[in-house]
mmCIF file of C-alpha atoms in Angstrom:
data_model
loop_
_atom_site.group_PDB
_atom_site.id
_atom_site.type_symbol
_atom_site.label_atom_id
_atom_site.label_comp_id
_atom_site.label_asym_id
_atom_site.label_seq_id
_atom_site.Cartn_x
_atom_site.Cartn_y
_atom_site.Cartn_z
ATOM 1 C CA UNK A 1 10.927 6.201 -5.324
ATOM 2 C CA UNK A 2 11.961 2.655 -6.131
ATOM 3 C CA UNK A 3 14.916 0.869 -4.840
ATOM 4 C CA UNK A 4 15.917 -2.400 -6.340
ATOM 5 C CA UNK A 5 17.648 -4.919 -4.102
ATOM 6 C CA UNK A 6 19.496 -8.065 -4.815
ATOM 7 C CA UNK A 7 20.500 -10.536 -2.126
ATOM 8 C CA UNK A 8 23.636 -12.234 -3.536
ATOM 9 C CA UNK A 9 23.333 -15.599 -1.784
ATOM 10 C CA UNK A 10 25.862 -17.928 -3.305
ATOM 11 C CA UNK A 11 25.552 -21.696 -4.069
ATOM 12 C CA UNK A 12 27.365 -22.655 -0.723
ATOM 13 C CA UNK A 13 24.493 -21.031 1.212
ATOM 14 C CA UNK A 14 21.966 -23.461 -0.457
ATOM 15 C CA UNK A 15 24.301 -26.268 0.448
ATOM 16 C CA UNK A 16 24.230 -25.254 4.111
ATOM 17 C CA UNK A 17 20.431 -24.734 4.183
ATOM 18 C CA UNK A 18 19.467 -27.942 2.408
ATOM 19 C CA UNK A 19 22.371 -30.360 3.150
ATOM 20 C CA UNK A 20 22.886 -30.848 -0.536
ATOM 21 C CA UNK A 21 26.378 -31.074 -2.240
ATOM 22 C CA UNK A 22 25.918 -28.969 -5.397
ATOM 23 C CA UNK A 23 28.273 -29.922 -8.237
ATOM 24 C CA UNK A 24 28.564 -26.365 -9.644
ATOM 25 C CA UNK A 25 31.268 -23.632 -9.280
ATOM 26 C CA UNK A 26 30.678 -21.017 -6.696
ATOM 27 C CA UNK A 27 32.112 -18.597 -9.301
ATOM 28 C CA UNK A 28 28.874 -18.963 -11.543
ATOM 29 C CA UNK A 29 27.038 -16.419 -9.412
ATOM 30 C CA UNK A 30 29.650 -13.754 -10.116
ATOM 31 C CA UNK A 31 30.701 -14.544 -13.684
ATOM 32 C CA UNK A 32 27.319 -15.338 -15.162
ATOM 33 C CA UNK A 33 24.226 -14.472 -12.890
ATOM 34 C CA UNK A 34 25.387 -11.106 -11.721
ATOM 35 C CA UNK A 35 26.417 -9.784 -15.159
ATOM 36 C CA UNK A 36 22.996 -10.862 -16.386
ATOM 37 C CA UNK A 37 21.288 -8.812 -13.724
ATOM 38 C CA UNK A 38 23.589 -5.900 -14.432
ATOM 39 C CA UNK A 39 22.653 -6.015 -18.092
ATOM 40 C CA UNK A 40 18.899 -6.121 -17.312
ATOM 41 C CA UNK A 41 19.342 -3.248 -14.845
ATOM 42 C CA UNK A 42 21.138 -1.144 -17.502
ATOM 43 C CA UNK A 43 18.326 -1.783 -19.925
ATOM 44 C CA UNK A 44 16.109 0.389 -17.584
ATOM 45 C CA UNK A 45 18.764 2.755 -16.160
ATOM 46 C CA UNK A 46 18.484 1.220 -12.817
ATOM 47 C CA UNK A 47 21.089 1.757 -9.983
ATOM 48 C CA UNK A 48 20.402 -1.031 -7.516
ATOM 49 C CA UNK A 49 21.697 -2.210 -4.088
ATOM 50 C CA UNK A 50 23.521 -5.442 -3.925
ATOM 51 C CA UNK A 51 23.619 -7.182 -0.431
ATOM 52 C CA UNK A 52 26.974 -9.090 -0.402
ATOM 53 C CA UNK A 53 28.147 -11.827 1.991
ATOM 54 C CA UNK A 54 31.611 -11.151 3.379
ATOM 55 C CA UNK A 55 32.824 -14.812 2.884
ATOM 56 C CA UNK A 56 32.388 -14.350 -0.881
ATOM 57 C CA UNK A 57 34.681 -11.354 -1.027
ATOM 58 C CA UNK A 58 37.584 -13.648 -0.458
ATOM 59 C CA UNK A 59 37.068 -14.693 -4.130
ATOM 60 C CA UNK A 60 38.441 -12.541 -6.854
ATOM 61 C CA UNK A 61 35.240 -13.038 -8.852
ATOM 62 C CA UNK A 62 33.067 -11.450 -6.171
ATOM 63 C CA UNK A 63 35.652 -8.643 -5.663
ATOM 64 C CA UNK A 64 35.702 -7.905 -9.425
ATOM 65 C CA UNK A 65 31.987 -7.861 -9.538
ATOM 66 C CA UNK A 66 31.588 -5.425 -6.548
ATOM 67 C CA UNK A 67 34.281 -3.101 -8.110
ATOM 68 C CA UNK A 68 32.414 -3.033 -11.462
ATOM 69 C CA UNK A 69 28.980 -2.561 -9.860
ATOM 70 C CA UNK A 70 30.211 0.208 -7.620
ATOM 71 C CA UNK A 71 31.879 2.009 -10.586
ATOM 72 C CA UNK A 72 28.576 1.760 -12.500
ATOM 73 C CA UNK A 73 26.812 3.557 -9.605
ATOM 74 C CA UNK A 74 25.182 0.658 -7.827
ATOM 75 C CA UNK A 75 25.313 0.373 -3.990
ATOM 76 C CA UNK A 76 27.186 -2.495 -2.215
ATOM 77 C CA UNK A 77 25.663 -3.264 1.112
ATOM 78 C CA UNK A 78 26.270 -5.673 4.045
ATOM 79 C CA UNK A 79 24.637 -9.166 4.297
ATOM 80 C CA UNK A 80 26.851 -10.450 7.175
ATOM 81 C CA UNK A 81 30.139 -12.323 6.890
ATOM 82 C CA UNK A 82 28.923 -15.946 6.874
ATOM 83 C CA UNK A 83 25.194 -15.783 6.311
ATOM 84 C CA UNK A 84 24.438 -17.722 9.565
ATOM 85 C CA UNK A 85 21.321 -19.851 9.392
ATOM 86 C CA UNK A 86 20.451 -19.367 13.092
ATOM 87 C CA UNK A 87 21.394 -15.620 13.298
ATOM 88 C CA UNK A 88 18.859 -15.357 16.264
ATOM 89 C CA UNK A 89 21.104 -17.741 18.340
ATOM 90 C CA UNK A 90 24.298 -15.819 18.004
ATOM 91 C CA UNK A 91 25.652 -13.938 20.847
ATOM 92 C CA UNK A 92 26.052 -10.115 20.795
ATOM 93 C CA UNK A 93 29.829 -10.570 20.043
ATOM 94 C CA UNK A 94 29.114 -12.977 17.204
ATOM 95 C CA UNK A 95 26.619 -10.577 15.668
ATOM 96 C CA UNK A 96 29.017 -7.792 15.836
ATOM 97 C CA UNK A 97 31.695 -9.934 14.126
ATOM 98 C CA UNK A 98 29.319 -10.887 11.337
ATOM 99 C CA UNK A 99 28.645 -7.149 10.634
ATOM 100 C CA UNK A 100 32.095 -5.706 11.312
ATOM 101 C CA UNK A 101 34.036 -8.265 9.230
ATOM 102 C CA UNK A 102 31.792 -7.888 6.208
ATOM 103 C CA UNK A 103 32.000 -4.121 6.571
ATOM 104 C CA UNK A 104 35.795 -4.190 6.499
ATOM 105 C CA UNK A 105 35.774 -6.698 3.578
ATOM 106 C CA UNK A 106 33.538 -4.426 1.423
ATOM 107 C CA UNK A 107 35.232 -1.240 2.473
ATOM 108 C CA UNK A 108 38.797 -2.583 1.322
ATOM 109 C CA UNK A 109 37.259 -3.929 -1.940
ATOM 110 C CA UNK A 110 35.488 -0.799 -3.251
ATOM 111 C CA UNK A 111 37.132 1.917 -1.096
ATOM 112 C CA UNK A 112 33.812 2.885 0.267
ATOM 113 C CA UNK A 113 32.131 2.075 3.623
ATOM 114 C CA UNK A 114 28.819 0.309 3.285
ATOM 115 C CA UNK A 115 25.895 2.072 5.063
ATOM 116 C CA UNK A 116 23.113 -0.527 4.452
ATOM 117 C CA UNK A 117 22.511 -3.898 5.987
ATOM 118 C CA UNK A 118 20.191 -6.875 5.554
ATOM 119 C CA UNK A 119 20.389 -9.875 7.951
ATOM 120 C CA UNK A 120 19.803 -13.487 6.812
ATOM 121 C CA UNK A 121 16.423 -14.933 7.319
ATOM 122 C CA UNK A 122 14.603 -11.605 7.561
ATOM 123 C CA UNK A 123 15.538 -11.454 11.379
ATOM 124 C CA UNK A 124 16.935 -8.387 13.160
ATOM 125 C CA UNK A 125 17.097 -7.619 16.916
ATOM 126 C CA UNK A 126 18.157 -4.833 19.209
ATOM 127 C CA UNK A 127 21.707 -6.209 19.462
ATOM 128 C CA UNK A 128 22.081 -5.867 15.662
ATOM 129 C CA UNK A 129 20.621 -2.424 15.712
ATOM 130 C CA UNK A 130 23.081 -1.274 18.396
ATOM 131 C CA UNK A 131 26.077 -2.747 16.396
ATOM 132 C CA UNK A 132 24.809 -1.008 13.190
ATOM 133 C CA UNK A 133 24.624 2.305 14.989
ATOM 134 C CA UNK A 134 28.033 1.657 16.479
ATOM 135 C CA UNK A 135 29.578 1.399 12.967
ATOM 136 C CA UNK A 136 27.689 4.344 11.528
ATOM 137 C CA UNK A 137 25.165 2.553 9.304
ATOM 138 C CA UNK A 138 22.294 4.558 7.927
ATOM 139 C CA UNK A 139 19.735 1.861 7.497
ATOM 140 C CA UNK A 140 18.555 -1.763 7.798
ATOM 141 C CA UNK A 141 16.237 -3.350 5.354
ATOM 142 C CA UNK A 142 15.774 -6.826 6.955
ATOM 143 C CA UNK A 143 12.121 -6.744 7.843
ATOM 144 C CA UNK A 144 9.485 -8.442 5.638
ATOM 145 C CA UNK A 145 6.136 -7.440 7.050
ATOM 146 C CA UNK A 146 2.905 -9.543 6.800
ATOM 147 C CA UNK A 147 2.336 -13.299 6.176
ATOM 148 C CA UNK A 148 5.371 -14.096 4.179
ATOM 149 C CA UNK A 149 7.458 -15.346 7.246
ATOM 150 C CA UNK A 150 4.738 -17.839 8.100
ATOM 151 C CA UNK A 151 4.482 -18.989 4.580
ATOM 152 C CA UNK A 152 8.196 -19.622 4.425
ATOM 153 C CA UNK A 153 7.987 -21.553 7.603
ATOM 154 C CA UNK A 154 5.293 -23.763 6.202
ATOM 155 C CA UNK A 155 7.463 -24.473 3.144
ATOM 156 C CA UNK A 156 10.363 -25.373 5.416
ATOM 157 C CA UNK A 157 8.175 -27.753 7.388
ATOM 158 C CA UNK A 158 6.885 -29.472 4.222
ATOM 159 C CA UNK A 159 10.383 -29.772 2.885
ATOM 160 C CA UNK A 160 12.171 -32.050 5.282
ATOM 161 C CA UNK A 161 15.554 -31.667 3.622
ATOM 162 C CA UNK A 162 15.498 -27.997 4.524
ATOM 163 C CA UNK A 163 17.390 -26.914 7.603
ATOM 164 C CA UNK A 164 15.302 -26.439 10.735
ATOM 165 C CA UNK A 165 17.944 -23.847 11.899
ATOM 166 C CA UNK A 166 16.853 -21.335 9.123
ATOM 167 C CA UNK A 167 15.420 -18.168 10.663
ATOM 168 C CA UNK A 168 12.346 -16.707 8.986
ATOM 169 C CA UNK A 169 11.632 -13.367 10.667
ATOM 170 C CA UNK A 170 9.755 -12.742 13.729
ATOM 171 C CA UNK A 171 6.159 -13.270 14.737
ATOM 172 C CA UNK A 172 5.580 -9.513 15.262
ATOM 173 C CA UNK A 173 6.272 -8.919 11.540
ATOM 174 C CA UNK A 174 2.714 -10.072 10.804
ATOM 175 C CA UNK A 175 1.671 -6.603 12.097
ATOM 176 C CA UNK A 176 4.848 -4.448 11.715
ATOM 177 C CA UNK A 177 4.663 -1.207 9.711
ATOM 178 C CA UNK A 178 5.165 -1.311 5.994
ATOM 179 C CA UNK A 179 6.391 2.289 6.307
ATOM 180 C CA UNK A 180 10.006 3.525 6.992
ATOM 181 C CA UNK A 181 10.524 3.982 10.648
ATOM 182 C CA UNK A 182 13.514 4.815 13.001
ATOM 183 C CA UNK A 183 15.242 2.178 15.150
ATOM 184 C CA UNK A 184 16.976 3.774 18.106
ATOM 185 C CA UNK A 185 19.893 2.580 20.168
ATOM 186 C CA UNK A 186 19.177 0.822 23.428
ATOM 187 C CA UNK A 187 21.742 2.916 25.371
ATOM 188 C CA UNK A 188 22.389 5.616 22.719
ATOM 189 C CA UNK A 189 18.790 6.823 22.607
ATOM 190 C CA UNK A 190 19.581 9.847 20.548
ATOM 191 C CA UNK A 191 21.081 7.760 17.736
ATOM 192 C CA UNK A 192 19.097 5.728 15.227
ATOM 193 C CA UNK A 193 19.114 3.796 11.944
ATOM 194 C CA UNK A 194 16.213 3.796 9.436
ATOM 195 C CA UNK A 195 14.326 0.626 9.073
ATOM 196 C CA UNK A 196 13.252 0.261 5.433
ATOM 197 C CA UNK A 197 10.950 -2.711 5.071
ATOM 198 C CA UNK A 198 10.865 -4.897 2.007
ATOM 199 C CA UNK A 199 7.626 -3.937 0.177
ATOM 200 C CA UNK A 200 4.533 -5.997 0.604
ATOM 201 C CA UNK A 201 1.000 -5.332 -0.789
ATOM 202 C CA UNK A 202 -1.236 -2.989 1.245
ATOM 203 C CA UNK A 203 -4.144 -4.410 3.305
ATOM 204 C CA UNK A 204 -3.375 -8.060 2.333
ATOM 205 C CA UNK A 205 0.162 -7.602 3.431
ATOM 206 C CA UNK A 206 1.215 -10.351 0.994
ATOM 207 C CA UNK A 207 4.761 -10.603 -0.456
ATOM 208 C CA UNK A 208 5.397 -9.337 -4.027
ATOM 209 C CA UNK A 209 9.043 -9.967 -4.559
ATOM 210 C CA UNK A 210 10.311 -12.368 -7.159
ATOM 211 C CA UNK A 211 10.629 -15.525 -5.125
ATOM 212 C CA UNK A 212 6.839 -15.328 -4.574
ATOM 213 C CA UNK A 213 6.079 -14.363 -8.322
ATOM 214 C CA UNK A 214 7.592 -17.616 -9.394
ATOM 215 C CA UNK A 215 4.915 -19.387 -7.278
ATOM 216 C CA UNK A 216 1.870 -17.091 -7.725
ATOM 217 C CA UNK A 217 2.378 -15.873 -11.278
ATOM 218 C CA UNK A 218 2.273 -12.691 -13.155
ATOM 219 C CA UNK A 219 -1.521 -11.757 -12.620
ATOM 220 C CA UNK A 220 -0.762 -11.841 -8.967
ATOM 221 C CA UNK A 221 2.191 -9.593 -9.413
ATOM 222 C CA UNK A 222 0.431 -7.079 -11.498
ATOM 223 C CA UNK A 223 -2.527 -6.837 -9.027
ATOM 224 C CA UNK A 224 -0.343 -6.512 -6.023
ATOM 225 C CA UNK A 225 1.973 -3.999 -7.849
ATOM 226 C CA UNK A 226 -1.113 -1.756 -8.611
ATOM 227 C CA UNK A 227 -2.023 -1.755 -4.864
ATOM 228 C CA UNK A 228 1.492 -0.944 -3.913
ATOM 229 C CA UNK A 229 1.640 2.002 -6.393
ATOM 230 C CA UNK A 230 -1.567 3.331 -5.030
ATOM 231 C CA UNK A 231 -0.867 3.171 -1.337
ATOM 232 C CA UNK A 232 2.999 3.286 -0.889
ATOM 233 C CA UNK A 233 5.310 6.307 -0.890
ATOM 234 C CA UNK A 234 8.306 4.186 -1.699
ATOM 235 C CA UNK A 235 8.920 0.729 -3.144
ATOM 236 C CA UNK A 236 11.642 -1.687 -2.196
ATOM 237 C CA UNK A 237 11.616 -4.672 -4.583
ATOM 238 C CA UNK A 238 13.765 -7.650 -3.765
ATOM 239 C CA UNK A 239 15.431 -10.187 -6.129
ATOM 240 C CA UNK A 240 17.914 -12.905 -5.337
ATOM 241 C CA UNK A 241 21.017 -13.594 -7.329
ATOM 242 C CA UNK A 242 19.799 -17.099 -8.254
ATOM 243 C CA UNK A 243 16.976 -15.507 -10.182
ATOM 244 C CA UNK A 244 19.568 -14.979 -13.054
ATOM 245 C CA UNK A 245 21.546 -18.146 -12.621
ATOM 246 C CA UNK A 246 21.695 -20.585 -15.445
ATOM 247 C CA UNK A 247 21.942 -24.299 -14.358
ATOM 248 C CA UNK A 248 21.004 -27.564 -15.870
ATOM 249 C CA UNK A 249 17.855 -29.405 -14.712
ATOM 250 C CA UNK A 250 18.452 -30.752 -11.187
ATOM 251 C CA UNK A 251 15.518 -32.277 -9.335
ATOM 252 C CA UNK A 252 17.124 -32.133 -5.804
ATOM 253 C CA UNK A 253 18.029 -28.451 -6.207
ATOM 254 C CA UNK A 254 14.552 -27.599 -7.594
ATOM 255 C CA UNK A 255 12.914 -29.071 -4.504
ATOM 256 C CA UNK A 256 14.927 -26.681 -2.256
ATOM 257 C CA UNK A 257 15.491 -23.536 -4.351
ATOM 258 C CA UNK A 258 12.230 -22.376 -5.578
ATOM 259 C CA UNK A 259 13.375 -20.065 -8.488
ATOM 260 C CA UNK A 260 15.143 -23.016 -10.077
ATOM 261 C CA UNK A 261 11.811 -24.698 -10.674
ATOM 262 C CA UNK A 262 11.554 -22.267 -13.550
ATOM 263 C CA UNK A 263 13.939 -22.372 -16.565
ATOM 264 C CA UNK A 264 16.576 -19.753 -16.941
ATOM 265 C CA UNK A 265 14.787 -18.304 -19.951
ATOM 266 C CA UNK A 266 11.470 -18.019 -18.056
ATOM 267 C CA UNK A 267 13.216 -16.430 -15.035
ATOM 268 C CA UNK A 268 14.887 -13.704 -17.104
ATOM 269 C CA UNK A 269 11.560 -13.052 -18.953
ATOM 270 C CA UNK A 270 9.930 -12.552 -15.582
ATOM 271 C CA UNK A 271 12.868 -10.179 -14.367
ATOM 272 C CA UNK A 272 12.331 -8.110 -17.442
ATOM 273 C CA UNK A 273 8.586 -8.056 -16.942
ATOM 274 C CA UNK A 274 9.066 -6.902 -13.235
ATOM 275 C CA UNK A 275 11.482 -4.183 -14.226
ATOM 276 C CA UNK A 276 9.231 -3.120 -17.119
ATOM 277 C CA UNK A 277 6.268 -2.921 -14.815
ATOM 278 C CA UNK A 278 8.110 -0.934 -12.191
ATOM 279 C CA UNK A 279 9.488 1.402 -14.819
ATOM 280 C CA UNK A 280 5.825 2.007 -15.990
ATOM 281 C CA UNK A 281 5.027 3.550 -12.617
ATOM 282 C CA UNK A 282 7.025 6.530 -13.622
ATOM 283 C CA UNK A 283 8.722 6.766 -10.235
ATOM 284 C CA UNK A 284 12.498 7.410 -10.108
ATOM 285 C CA UNK A 285 14.884 4.477 -9.299
ATOM 286 C CA UNK A 286 17.671 4.949 -6.854
ATOM 287 C CA UNK A 287 19.974 3.090 -4.571
ATOM 288 C CA UNK A 288 18.783 2.867 -1.031
ATOM 289 C CA UNK A 289 21.434 5.250 0.227
ATOM 290 C CA UNK A 290 20.157 7.791 -2.267
ATOM 291 C CA UNK A 291 16.549 7.131 -1.390
ATOM 292 C CA UNK A 292 17.284 8.021 2.331
ATOM 293 C CA UNK A 293 18.344 11.609 1.185
ATOM 294 C CA UNK A 294 14.889 12.073 -0.097
ATOM 295 C CA UNK A 295 13.134 11.080 3.111
ATOM 296 C CA UNK A 296 10.936 13.657 4.968
ATOM 297 C CA UNK A 297 11.767 13.040 8.562
ATOM 298 C CA UNK A 298 8.557 14.605 9.677
ATOM 299 C CA UNK A 299 6.725 11.693 8.217
ATOM 300 C CA UNK A 300 8.889 8.929 9.627
ATOM 301 C CA UNK A 301 7.822 7.275 12.926
ATOM 302 C CA UNK A 302 9.652 5.442 15.662
ATOM 303 C CA UNK A 303 9.393 1.724 16.072
ATOM 304 C CA UNK A 304 11.171 -1.142 18.024
ATOM 305 C CA UNK A 305 12.582 -4.453 17.023
#
């Protein structure tokens, strides 16, 4: 099974992370980038999972996109209310607000409760697991195993304009499982959510999702995908909304937003190559919620955050 994910991080998030004032409309993400992705997904009959930030649901453009995507069979999932940079520093009450408020905004927009969650910065802890269980979530898909979190920290350190508050996972992710596991409640020990990690290559545990493809190139992607196909029962492939955003050349943005170092035309070519290559694996595509229905619980272990 293959599940395609899209983190719908809007322009204002880049502004917070980089300290830049970006002179482009926040609406572009929903009236240009997201329709581009929907069109590409339709080319391969893909039903994807979009992770939406609640703050954007106060815009009719985001609401309209979510309604359209949901009606076409895509899944709308929770990416917190305000995409906090330092999510690890929030109190339990603040984490609950971030999850609950976004949950309510999605539910009122598409008349369906979200069941999936991804935290900003690839960081999840026991507090968030307990909140997700409380609000009847099925899964989290925050964890990015392997070396990627360290690579992103190095990028942040080299780029002085990038916010030092930004969370990039946890040290333990270097060795955490690539497989689906169950995360249990701290007090409710009989209740759990599935942890569905973002896919990384076997053995090397290197990232394969689109942000890294722009840096390492297509030969790297094809090699890592071959390994992933040979040694993985499922694939979670992650895009970001910016991958399909058309903007003029802007040196300041390109220093901070890695995908924008490629032209729009090149990025859409790469997205199409990724989808074509995934399609050639002859595995079924599904939303993450649908994927869970196919899990064999006998093969799923227990882990902790």
